[in-house]
């Protein structure tokens, strides 16, 4: 392989580099996971609007990546998804097609894109595994996002079939960590709850949890996901996607997650449940047995420790955090 002008063989472009997952990868790379033959380039929407084909093409021509981690997406929690299914579909389809096709046109050797366990069929058997993505319609709350994400898998297979490209995707469960979107209305459940607990503590009010608290989720700490992403980029050679998740036994209810946050934030007020608000999908338990076959010894950060670290980050960065 020809070295780049700095003598580095791999030039890795990370789209969505300013987001929750992108920032985690940047931290893990900076903290020692990066290798001397790798140059890492993290880009955000200010560098290129990836819904725009010409901007995307220019970005690829500027950086000439050999590898791509593709994270950029319109992302949001249940309530934002329910309101904007059309925008989630259109923006994400445009972003994904622009990125994958620019990668192909520029001879990129490997692309790792990001799906999500919330794109799986609503009516399914559990645990969900990688073979089930296209087995039925997704939950109605987020069909725009889900179908757009599913098309990445279709496109990866087609690039492989027609051009032999090794483009693949990972499927994380619910991600959380520093640099998340802590917006209460538009964000995901865990960062939204952290922000709510922060405000309830400040204002001396009760904590109101939307929904019954009964739905169950597998949460993955962004820094664990970052280490797994880097492994996929370097070592995983299948075109078929791989679920990146803690085990089925580590699934927790929203109520359990809220209690972990309450403990981490030392909140002493009351917990209320507003069951007039939607619960979303009850569960989406995913199997990590494919991951475990490859990496039997990978150690996930314990949930309570990861929640504690995320809450500390939020408390320390309240003024600048996305909220
Ligand atoms: N968060 C989760 O629980 C979760 C779970 C499963 C899968 N995922 C997937 O993981 C990936 C990363 O998610 P995240 O949680 O890190 O999201 P995030 O924090 O909301 O970050 C989104 C990133 O995408 C960029 N972006 C959005 N629209 C763009 C556009 N038009 N052009 C260029 N860049 C654009 C943003 O750039 P700016 O900062 O400049 O706006 C930001 O860097 C996504 O593909 C998501 O679907 C997330």
Short mmCIF file of C-alpha atoms and ligand atoms in Angstrom, two decimals:
data_model
loop_
_atom_site.label_atom_id
_atom_site.label_comp_id
_atom_site.label_asym_id
_atom_site.label_seq_id
_atom_site.Cartn_x
_atom_site.Cartn_y
_atom_site.Cartn_z
CA UNK A 1 0.00 0.00 0.00
CA UNK A 2 1.32 3.47 -0.86
CA UNK A 3 2.05 5.62 2.18
CA UNK A 4 0.37 9.02 2.50
CA UNK A 5 2.55 12.12 2.39
CA UNK A 6 3.08 11.98 6.19
CA UNK A 7 4.30 8.37 5.82
CA UNK A 8 1.08 6.93 7.26
CA UNK A 9 -0.47 3.99 5.42
CA UNK A 10 -4.01 4.36 6.67
CA UNK A 11 -5.92 7.58 6.49
CA UNK A 12 -9.12 7.08 8.45
CA UNK A 13 -11.96 9.56 7.93
CA UNK A 14 -14.61 9.61 10.66
CA UNK A 15 -17.88 11.26 9.63
CA UNK A 16 -20.02 12.47 12.54
CA UNK A 17 -16.76 13.07 14.38
CA UNK A 18 -18.28 15.73 16.66
CA UNK A 19 -21.06 13.50 18.02
CA UNK A 20 -21.39 11.11 20.95
CA UNK A 21 -19.73 8.15 19.19
CA UNK A 22 -17.24 10.22 17.16
CA UNK A 23 -15.92 12.00 20.26
CA UNK A 24 -15.55 8.66 22.04
CA UNK A 25 -13.51 7.21 19.16
CA UNK A 26 -11.35 10.35 19.13
CA UNK A 27 -10.69 10.00 22.86
CA UNK A 28 -9.82 6.30 22.64
CA UNK A 29 -7.48 6.92 19.67
CA UNK A 30 -5.80 9.85 21.48
CA UNK A 31 -5.53 7.86 24.71
CA UNK A 32 -3.27 5.25 23.10
CA UNK A 33 -5.34 3.07 20.75
CA UNK A 34 -4.12 4.92 17.65
CA UNK A 35 -1.21 3.33 15.75
CA UNK A 36 1.78 5.05 14.17
CA UNK A 37 0.71 4.04 10.64
CA UNK A 38 -2.75 5.57 11.07
CA UNK A 39 -3.87 9.14 10.49
CA UNK A 40 -7.28 9.88 11.98
CA UNK A 41 -9.44 12.68 10.57
CA UNK A 42 -12.63 13.62 12.45
CA UNK A 43 -15.16 15.72 10.54
CA UNK A 44 -18.48 17.39 11.43
CA UNK A 45 -21.23 19.13 9.48
CA UNK A 46 -19.20 22.36 9.39
CA UNK A 47 -16.61 20.50 7.24
CA UNK A 48 -19.24 19.24 4.76
CA UNK A 49 -23.00 18.88 4.65
CA UNK A 50 -23.17 15.19 3.76
CA UNK A 51 -26.77 15.48 2.55
CA UNK A 52 -25.16 17.37 -0.34
CA UNK A 53 -23.45 15.18 -2.97
CA UNK A 54 -21.00 17.87 -4.18
CA UNK A 55 -19.91 18.73 -0.61
CA UNK A 56 -19.38 15.05 0.16
CA UNK A 57 -17.35 14.51 -2.99
CA UNK A 58 -15.19 17.55 -2.18
CA UNK A 59 -14.59 16.25 1.36
CA UNK A 60 -13.37 12.88 0.03
CA UNK A 61 -11.19 14.53 -2.60
CA UNK A 62 -9.64 16.77 0.05
CA UNK A 63 -8.81 14.04 2.58
CA UNK A 64 -8.33 11.05 0.27
CA UNK A 65 -9.20 8.50 2.98
CA UNK A 66 -8.19 4.86 2.69
CA UNK A 67 -10.71 3.88 5.41
CA UNK A 68 -13.97 5.43 6.63
CA UNK A 69 -15.95 5.15 9.85
CA UNK A 70 -19.32 6.54 8.89
CA UNK A 71 -21.28 7.85 11.87
CA UNK A 72 -22.94 11.01 10.55
CA UNK A 73 -26.70 10.78 10.70
CA UNK A 74 -29.83 12.58 11.73
CA UNK A 75 -30.22 10.99 15.17
CA UNK A 76 -32.83 11.46 17.88
CA UNK A 77 -34.89 9.84 20.58
CA UNK A 78 -38.38 8.39 20.43
CA UNK A 79 -40.29 11.67 20.51
CA UNK A 80 -38.26 13.39 17.79
CA UNK A 81 -38.49 10.25 15.62
CA UNK A 82 -42.28 10.14 15.94
CA UNK A 83 -42.56 13.76 14.74
CA UNK A 84 -40.13 13.72 11.82
CA UNK A 85 -40.19 10.32 10.09
CA UNK A 86 -39.92 11.95 6.66
CA UNK A 87 -36.86 14.02 7.58
CA UNK A 88 -35.19 11.01 9.20
CA UNK A 89 -35.73 8.98 6.03
CA UNK A 90 -34.64 11.60 3.49
CA UNK A 91 -31.63 13.07 5.32
CA UNK A 92 -30.21 9.70 6.26
CA UNK A 93 -30.73 8.15 2.82
CA UNK A 94 -28.96 11.11 1.21
CA UNK A 95 -26.09 11.12 3.72
CA UNK A 96 -25.53 7.36 3.40
CA UNK A 97 -25.68 7.25 -0.38
CA UNK A 98 -23.33 10.24 -0.69
CA UNK A 99 -20.79 8.79 1.74
CA UNK A 100 -20.82 5.24 0.37
CA UNK A 101 -20.66 6.33 -3.23
CA UNK A 102 -17.87 8.87 -2.62
CA UNK A 103 -15.98 6.11 -0.79
CA UNK A 104 -16.40 3.84 -3.79
CA UNK A 105 -15.37 6.53 -6.29
CA UNK A 106 -12.27 7.32 -4.26
CA UNK A 107 -11.15 3.72 -3.90
CA UNK A 108 -11.69 3.55 -0.13
CA UNK A 109 -10.69 0.07 1.06
CA UNK A 110 -13.08 -0.26 3.94
CA UNK A 111 -16.14 1.57 5.27
CA UNK A 112 -17.71 0.77 8.62
CA UNK A 113 -21.17 2.34 8.88
CA UNK A 114 -23.47 2.42 11.86
CA UNK A 115 -26.92 0.84 12.11
CA UNK A 116 -28.87 0.48 15.35
CA UNK A 117 -30.86 -2.23 17.12
CA UNK A 118 -33.96 0.00 16.93
CA UNK A 119 -34.18 -0.72 13.17
CA UNK A 120 -35.07 -4.41 13.67
CA UNK A 121 -38.59 -5.73 13.01
CA UNK A 122 -41.13 -4.76 15.66
CA UNK A 123 -42.70 -8.20 15.72
CA UNK A 124 -39.86 -10.62 16.19
CA UNK A 125 -38.48 -13.41 18.31
CA UNK A 126 -35.83 -12.70 20.93
CA UNK A 127 -32.93 -12.38 21.11
CA UNK A 128 -32.56 -10.45 17.87
CA UNK A 129 -29.52 -11.34 15.77
CA UNK A 130 -27.77 -9.99 12.68
CA UNK A 131 -29.75 -12.20 10.27
CA UNK A 132 -33.12 -10.62 11.16
CA UNK A 133 -32.73 -7.01 10.01
CA UNK A 134 -35.08 -7.27 7.04
CA UNK A 135 -37.59 -9.77 8.44
CA UNK A 136 -40.55 -7.41 8.89
CA UNK A 137 -41.56 -3.78 9.40
CA UNK A 138 -39.79 -1.77 12.12
CA UNK A 139 -41.66 -0.15 15.03
CA UNK A 140 -44.01 2.51 13.70
CA UNK A 141 -42.48 5.26 15.88
CA UNK A 142 -39.23 5.40 13.88
CA UNK A 143 -39.89 3.81 10.50
CA UNK A 144 -38.17 6.67 8.59
CA UNK A 145 -34.86 6.27 10.44
CA UNK A 146 -35.11 2.47 10.44
CA UNK A 147 -35.67 1.96 6.72
CA UNK A 148 -32.94 4.48 5.88
CA UNK A 149 -30.51 2.58 8.11
CA UNK A 150 -31.57 -0.81 6.73
CA UNK A 151 -30.69 0.43 3.23
CA UNK A 152 -27.04 0.77 4.30
CA UNK A 153 -26.95 -3.01 4.64
CA UNK A 154 -28.58 -3.41 1.22
CA UNK A 155 -26.06 -1.00 -0.29
CA UNK A 156 -23.07 -2.69 1.37
CA UNK A 157 -24.09 -6.03 -0.10
CA UNK A 158 -24.60 -4.48 -3.52
CA UNK A 159 -21.18 -2.74 -3.50
CA UNK A 160 -19.64 -6.09 -2.61
CA UNK A 161 -21.56 -8.01 -5.27
CA UNK A 162 -20.96 -5.53 -8.08
CA UNK A 163 -17.55 -4.11 -7.17
CA UNK A 164 -16.05 -6.39 -4.49
CA UNK A 165 -15.98 -3.56 -1.90
CA UNK A 166 -15.54 -4.56 1.76
CA UNK A 167 -18.07 -2.15 3.22
CA UNK A 168 -19.76 -3.32 6.40
CA UNK A 169 -21.83 -2.03 9.30
CA UNK A 170 -22.06 -2.39 13.06
CA UNK A 171 -25.30 -2.51 15.03
CA UNK A 172 -24.97 -0.90 18.47
CA UNK A 173 -27.69 -0.96 21.11
CA UNK A 174 -28.54 2.29 22.98
CA UNK A 175 -25.35 4.32 23.31
CA UNK A 176 -24.58 6.84 26.07
CA UNK A 177 -21.59 8.74 27.40
CA UNK A 178 -19.87 12.14 27.40
CA UNK A 179 -20.82 14.50 24.51
CA UNK A 180 -24.29 12.96 24.15
CA UNK A 181 -27.30 15.08 23.24
CA UNK A 182 -28.84 15.84 26.66
CA UNK A 183 -31.90 17.59 25.18
CA UNK A 184 -34.93 16.42 27.13
CA UNK A 185 -37.44 16.57 24.25
CA UNK A 186 -35.28 15.43 21.33
CA UNK A 187 -32.59 13.21 22.85
CA UNK A 188 -32.37 9.56 23.87
CA UNK A 189 -33.75 8.28 27.14
CA UNK A 190 -30.59 8.07 29.25
CA UNK A 191 -29.07 11.52 28.55
CA UNK A 192 -32.58 13.03 28.79
CA UNK A 193 -32.99 11.47 32.24
CA UNK A 194 -29.57 12.72 33.36
CA UNK A 195 -30.58 16.25 32.40
CA UNK A 196 -33.96 15.89 34.12
CA UNK A 197 -32.35 14.67 37.34
CA UNK A 198 -29.90 17.59 37.19
CA UNK A 199 -32.79 20.07 36.89
CA UNK A 200 -34.96 18.35 39.52
CA UNK A 201 -32.02 18.51 41.93
CA UNK A 202 -31.39 22.20 41.17
CA UNK A 203 -35.06 23.13 41.51
CA UNK A 204 -35.92 20.84 44.42
CA UNK A 205 -38.71 19.18 42.40
CA UNK A 206 -39.71 15.54 41.75
CA UNK A 207 -38.26 13.56 38.84
CA UNK A 208 -40.91 12.68 36.26
CA UNK A 209 -40.00 9.74 34.02
CA UNK A 210 -41.86 9.55 30.72
CA UNK A 211 -43.74 6.28 30.23
CA UNK A 212 -44.15 3.40 32.68
CA UNK A 213 -40.43 2.75 33.29
CA UNK A 214 -41.01 -0.89 32.28
CA UNK A 215 -39.41 -1.02 28.80
CA UNK A 216 -36.06 -2.79 28.75
CA UNK A 217 -32.87 -1.72 27.00
CA UNK A 218 -29.24 -2.80 26.56
CA UNK A 219 -27.07 0.27 27.02
CA UNK A 220 -23.50 0.44 25.71
CA UNK A 221 -21.00 3.00 27.01
CA UNK A 222 -19.66 5.13 24.15
CA UNK A 223 -16.03 4.45 25.11
CA UNK A 224 -16.60 0.67 24.96
CA UNK A 225 -18.32 1.08 21.61
CA UNK A 226 -15.36 3.17 20.40
CA UNK A 227 -12.89 0.36 21.21
CA UNK A 228 -15.12 -2.13 19.39
CA UNK A 229 -15.45 0.16 16.35
CA UNK A 230 -11.67 0.31 16.06
CA UNK A 231 -11.47 -3.48 16.25
CA UNK A 232 -14.11 -3.80 13.49
CA UNK A 233 -12.20 -1.38 11.29
CA UNK A 234 -8.94 -3.29 11.72
CA UNK A 235 -9.96 -6.92 12.10
CA UNK A 236 -13.53 -7.68 11.06
CA UNK A 237 -13.69 -8.72 7.41
CA UNK A 238 -17.32 -9.68 6.83
CA UNK A 239 -19.71 -7.56 4.77
CA UNK A 240 -22.58 -8.79 6.96
CA UNK A 241 -23.11 -6.54 9.97
CA UNK A 242 -22.23 -7.32 13.58
CA UNK A 243 -24.18 -6.41 16.72
CA UNK A 244 -22.07 -4.51 19.28
CA UNK A 245 -23.80 -4.93 22.60
CA UNK A 246 -23.52 -6.00 26.19
CA UNK A 247 -25.03 -9.43 26.89
CA UNK A 248 -28.75 -10.20 27.18
CA UNK A 249 -28.27 -10.57 30.93
CA UNK A 250 -27.19 -6.93 31.13
CA UNK A 251 -30.49 -5.55 29.82
CA UNK A 252 -32.03 -3.06 32.28
CA UNK A 253 -35.46 -1.44 32.61
CA UNK A 254 -35.85 2.33 32.17
CA UNK A 255 -36.71 2.39 35.89
CA UNK A 256 -33.38 0.64 36.73
CA UNK A 257 -31.53 3.13 34.51
CA UNK A 258 -33.27 6.07 36.22
CA UNK A 259 -32.33 4.68 39.63
CA UNK A 260 -28.66 4.35 38.58
CA UNK A 261 -28.72 8.02 37.53
CA UNK A 262 -30.46 9.08 40.74
CA UNK A 263 -27.71 7.33 42.72
CA UNK A 264 -24.90 8.79 40.59
CA UNK A 265 -26.31 12.32 40.86
CA UNK A 266 -27.13 11.89 44.58
CA UNK A 267 -30.73 13.00 43.97
CA UNK A 268 -32.94 12.69 47.04
CA UNK A 269 -36.33 13.75 45.57
CA UNK A 270 -39.34 11.70 44.50
CA UNK A 271 -39.59 9.56 41.30
CA UNK A 272 -42.88 9.79 39.35
CA UNK A 273 -43.92 7.96 36.16
CA UNK A 274 -46.02 9.73 33.51
CA UNK A 275 -47.72 6.77 31.87
CA UNK A 276 -49.68 9.06 29.49
CA UNK A 277 -46.38 9.31 27.51
CA UNK A 278 -45.41 6.62 25.00
CA UNK A 279 -43.15 3.75 26.06
CA UNK A 280 -41.92 3.05 22.51
CA UNK A 281 -40.85 -0.50 21.75
CA UNK A 282 -41.09 -2.65 24.92
CA UNK A 283 -37.77 -4.36 24.32
CA UNK A 284 -35.33 -5.13 21.56
CA UNK A 285 -33.08 -7.63 23.29
CA UNK A 286 -30.11 -8.31 21.03
CA UNK A 287 -27.71 -11.24 21.03
CA UNK A 288 -24.00 -10.46 21.16
CA UNK A 289 -22.98 -14.05 20.45
CA UNK A 290 -21.39 -13.19 17.09
CA UNK A 291 -19.25 -10.55 18.83
CA UNK A 292 -18.42 -13.02 21.61
CA UNK A 293 -17.23 -15.58 19.06
CA UNK A 294 -14.69 -13.06 17.81
CA UNK A 295 -13.88 -11.38 21.14
CA UNK A 296 -14.72 -13.73 24.03
CA UNK A 297 -12.68 -11.69 26.52
CA UNK A 298 -13.80 -8.15 25.74
CA UNK A 299 -14.62 -6.37 29.03
CA UNK A 300 -17.50 -3.88 29.06
CA UNK A 301 -17.42 -1.06 31.63
CA UNK A 302 -19.95 -1.91 34.38
CA UNK A 303 -23.23 0.02 33.77
CA UNK A 304 -23.20 1.90 37.08
CA UNK A 305 -19.60 3.01 36.59
CA UNK A 306 -20.35 4.22 33.05
CA UNK A 307 -23.44 6.11 34.30
CA UNK A 308 -21.35 7.66 37.07
CA UNK A 309 -18.68 8.81 34.59
CA UNK A 310 -21.32 10.24 32.23
CA UNK A 311 -23.10 12.10 35.05
CA UNK A 312 -19.76 13.54 36.26
CA UNK A 313 -18.99 14.68 32.71
CA UNK A 314 -22.41 16.32 32.42
CA UNK A 315 -22.08 18.09 35.79
CA UNK A 316 -18.63 19.39 34.84
CA UNK A 317 -19.61 20.43 31.33
CA UNK A 318 -23.16 21.63 31.94
CA UNK A 319 -22.63 25.03 30.31
CA UNK A 320 -21.28 23.66 27.02
CA UNK A 321 -23.10 20.28 26.82
CA UNK A 322 -25.66 19.78 24.02
CA UNK A 323 -29.01 20.23 25.64
N1 LIG B 1 -26.92 7.40 20.14
C1 LIG B 1 -27.37 6.15 20.10
O1 LIG B 1 -27.96 5.63 21.05
C2 LIG B 1 -27.14 5.32 18.86
C3 LIG B 1 -27.54 3.97 18.89
C4 LIG B 1 -27.31 3.18 17.77
C5 LIG B 1 -26.73 3.73 16.65
N2 LIG B 1 -26.37 5.04 16.64
C6 LIG B 1 -25.75 5.55 15.42
O2 LIG B 1 -24.44 6.00 15.76
C7 LIG B 1 -24.04 7.04 14.86
C8 LIG B 1 -23.54 8.21 15.68
O3 LIG B 1 -24.58 8.64 16.54
P1 LIG B 1 -24.36 9.70 17.71
O4 LIG B 1 -25.25 9.29 18.82
O5 LIG B 1 -22.89 9.92 17.92
O6 LIG B 1 -25.02 10.99 17.04
P2 LIG B 1 -24.85 12.53 17.39
O7 LIG B 1 -24.17 12.70 18.70
O8 LIG B 1 -26.19 13.15 17.21
O9 LIG B 1 -23.88 13.01 16.26
C9 LIG B 1 -24.31 13.07 14.94
C10 LIG B 1 -23.13 13.44 14.11
O10 LIG B 1 -23.56 13.47 12.74
C11 LIG B 1 -23.16 14.71 12.18
N3 LIG B 1 -24.11 15.11 11.15
C12 LIG B 1 -25.47 15.15 11.24
N4 LIG B 1 -25.99 15.61 10.09
C13 LIG B 1 -24.95 15.84 9.26
C14 LIG B 1 -24.84 16.33 7.92
N5 LIG B 1 -25.93 16.67 7.21
N6 LIG B 1 -23.61 16.46 7.38
C15 LIG B 1 -22.50 16.14 8.09
N7 LIG B 1 -22.53 15.66 9.35
C16 LIG B 1 -23.74 15.52 9.92
C17 LIG B 1 -23.15 15.68 13.34
O11 LIG B 1 -22.36 16.80 13.03
P3 LIG B 1 -22.58 18.23 13.81
O12 LIG B 1 -22.14 18.01 15.23
O13 LIG B 1 -21.73 19.17 13.10
O14 LIG B 1 -24.06 18.51 13.70
C18 LIG B 1 -22.55 14.80 14.44
O15 LIG B 1 -21.16 14.75 14.32
C19 LIG B 1 -25.27 7.37 14.02
O16 LIG B 1 -25.14 6.79 12.75
C20 LIG B 1 -26.43 6.75 14.79
O17 LIG B 1 -27.48 6.40 13.95
C21 LIG B 1 -26.55 5.86 17.73
#
